[in-house]
Amino acid sequence: MKHCTSPLLYLAVIACTLLFIRRPEAMAQSVKGKIYTVAERQPEYPGGKAALSLFLAENIKVPNALVRKNYDTGPVAAKFIIDDLGYVHDIRVTTKPLDKKTLKRMQGFITAVIAAIEKMPRWRPGEVGGNPVAVFYTLPIEVNMQ
């Protein structure tokens, strides 16, 4: 006896499967609760902007492939969340659109930026209404090949 499966059954199975698949961009972030983009008092790196610049200069190494080619990285920014305790989470690095060859050269640099940010000490968290809050922070990174 042959079994005949209805196209509607296939469609139902596919629809149910799609409901349970998680796309990376749809996944929840590790910080629970509200995340501010602007706080009454923005988060601050210990020692201020000068200390942050020094930390980044000491901890981000530009790969030789970029230095040799004197490649202009263009605008680079690290985006991350500073939680209500001052810890850094969910680091992402953005660059200008890159072709595959250039992206391969930049991969080491992007990895170095993420590693440096992961090593950062606790920040003074942002505040709203006198209470510490999580803040989405964008850190522009200037690359000087000189």
Coordinates of C-alpha atoms in Angstrom, one line a residue:
M1 CA 0.0 0.0 0.0
K2 CA 1.4 3.4 -1.0
H3 CA 1.4 6.3 1.4
C4 CA 0.5 9.6 -0.1
T5 CA 1.8 12.6 1.8
S6 CA -0.2 15.8 1.3
P7 CA 1.7 18.9 0.2
L8 CA 0.0 20.7 3.1
L9 CA 1.7 18.4 5.6
Y10 CA 5.1 19.3 4.0
L11 CA 4.2 22.9 4.3
A12 CA 3.2 22.5 7.9
V13 CA 6.4 20.8 8.8
I14 CA 8.5 23.5 7.1
A15 CA 6.6 26.2 8.8
C16 CA 7.1 24.6 12.2
T17 CA 10.8 24.1 11.5
L18 CA 11.2 27.8 10.6
L19 CA 9.7 28.9 13.9
F20 CA 12.4 27.1 15.8
I21 CA 15.4 28.2 13.8
R22 CA 17.3 31.0 15.3
R23 CA 19.1 33.5 13.1
P24 CA 22.3 35.0 14.6
E25 CA 21.0 38.5 14.3
A26 CA 17.8 37.6 16.1
M27 CA 19.5 36.0 19.2
A28 CA 19.2 37.7 22.5
Q29 CA 22.1 39.6 23.9
S30 CA 23.8 38.5 27.1
V31 CA 22.8 41.7 29.0
K32 CA 19.3 41.4 30.4
G33 CA 17.0 44.4 30.7
K34 CA 17.0 47.8 29.1
I35 CA 20.1 48.9 27.2
Y36 CA 20.5 52.7 26.7
T37 CA 22.1 54.3 23.7
V38 CA 22.4 57.6 25.6
A39 CA 22.6 57.9 29.3
E40 CA 22.5 60.9 31.6
R41 CA 26.1 60.1 32.5
Q42 CA 27.9 58.1 29.8
P43 CA 30.2 55.2 30.8
E44 CA 33.8 56.2 31.4
Y45 CA 37.0 54.2 31.0
P46 CA 39.1 54.3 34.2
G47 CA 41.5 57.2 33.8
G48 CA 39.4 58.9 31.1
K49 CA 39.9 59.2 27.3
A50 CA 43.7 59.6 27.5
A51 CA 44.0 56.3 29.5
L52 CA 41.7 54.6 27.0
S53 CA 43.8 55.8 24.0
L54 CA 47.0 54.6 25.7
F55 CA 45.4 51.2 26.5
L56 CA 44.3 50.7 22.9
A57 CA 47.7 51.8 21.5
E58 CA 49.5 49.3 23.8
N59 CA 47.1 46.4 23.1
I60 CA 46.0 46.6 19.5
K61 CA 48.8 45.4 17.1
V62 CA 48.3 46.3 13.4
P63 CA 49.2 43.2 11.3
N64 CA 52.3 43.5 9.2
A65 CA 50.3 42.8 6.0
L66 CA 48.4 46.1 6.5
V67 CA 51.6 48.1 7.4
R68 CA 53.6 46.8 4.4
K69 CA 50.8 47.7 2.0
N70 CA 50.2 51.0 3.9
Y71 CA 46.5 50.1 3.6
D72 CA 44.0 52.7 4.6
T73 CA 41.6 50.9 7.0
G74 CA 39.0 53.6 6.7
P75 CA 36.7 54.2 9.6
V76 CA 36.8 51.4 12.2
A77 CA 34.5 51.3 15.2
A78 CA 34.1 48.8 18.1
K79 CA 30.6 48.6 19.3
F80 CA 29.8 47.0 22.7
I81 CA 27.6 47.1 25.7
I82 CA 28.9 48.3 29.1
D83 CA 26.6 46.7 31.7
D84 CA 25.5 48.3 35.0
L85 CA 28.6 46.8 36.7
G86 CA 31.0 48.3 34.2
Y87 CA 31.8 45.0 32.3
V88 CA 32.1 44.9 28.5
H89 CA 29.8 42.5 26.5
D90 CA 28.8 41.7 23.0
I91 CA 31.7 43.3 21.1
R92 CA 31.3 43.9 17.4
V93 CA 33.8 45.7 15.0
T94 CA 32.5 47.6 12.0
T95 CA 34.6 48.7 9.0
K96 CA 33.9 50.2 5.6
P97 CA 32.7 47.6 3.0
L98 CA 35.7 45.4 2.1
D99 CA 36.4 43.0 -0.8
K100 CA 37.4 39.5 0.1
K101 CA 41.2 40.0 -0.3
T102 CA 41.2 43.1 1.9
L103 CA 38.9 41.5 4.5
K104 CA 41.4 38.7 4.8
R105 CA 44.1 41.2 5.5
M106 CA 41.9 43.0 8.0
Q107 CA 40.8 39.9 9.9
G108 CA 43.9 39.9 12.1
F109 CA 43.4 43.5 13.0
I110 CA 39.7 43.0 13.8
T111 CA 40.6 40.0 16.0
A112 CA 43.2 42.2 17.8
V113 CA 40.6 44.9 18.4
I114 CA 38.2 42.4 19.9
A115 CA 41.0 40.8 22.1
A116 CA 42.0 44.2 23.4
I117 CA 38.5 45.2 24.3
E118 CA 37.9 41.9 26.1
K119 CA 41.0 42.7 28.2
M120 CA 39.7 46.1 29.3
P121 CA 39.2 46.7 33.0
R122 CA 35.8 47.5 34.4
W123 CA 34.4 50.9 33.3
R124 CA 32.5 53.3 35.4
P125 CA 29.0 52.4 34.2
G126 CA 26.5 54.9 32.7
E127 CA 23.8 56.3 34.9
V128 CA 20.2 57.3 34.5
G129 CA 18.4 58.9 37.5
G130 CA 21.5 58.2 39.6
N131 CA 21.3 54.5 39.0
P132 CA 23.9 52.5 37.0
V133 CA 22.5 51.2 33.7
A134 CA 23.7 49.2 30.7
V135 CA 24.8 51.4 27.8
F136 CA 25.5 50.6 24.1
Y137 CA 28.8 52.2 23.4
T138 CA 30.5 53.0 20.1
L139 CA 34.3 53.5 20.2
P140 CA 35.8 54.9 17.0
I141 CA 39.3 53.5 16.5
E142 CA 41.8 55.6 14.6
V143 CA 44.6 53.6 12.8
N144 CA 47.8 55.5 12.0
M145 CA 50.2 53.5 9.8
Q146 CA 53.0 56.0 10.2

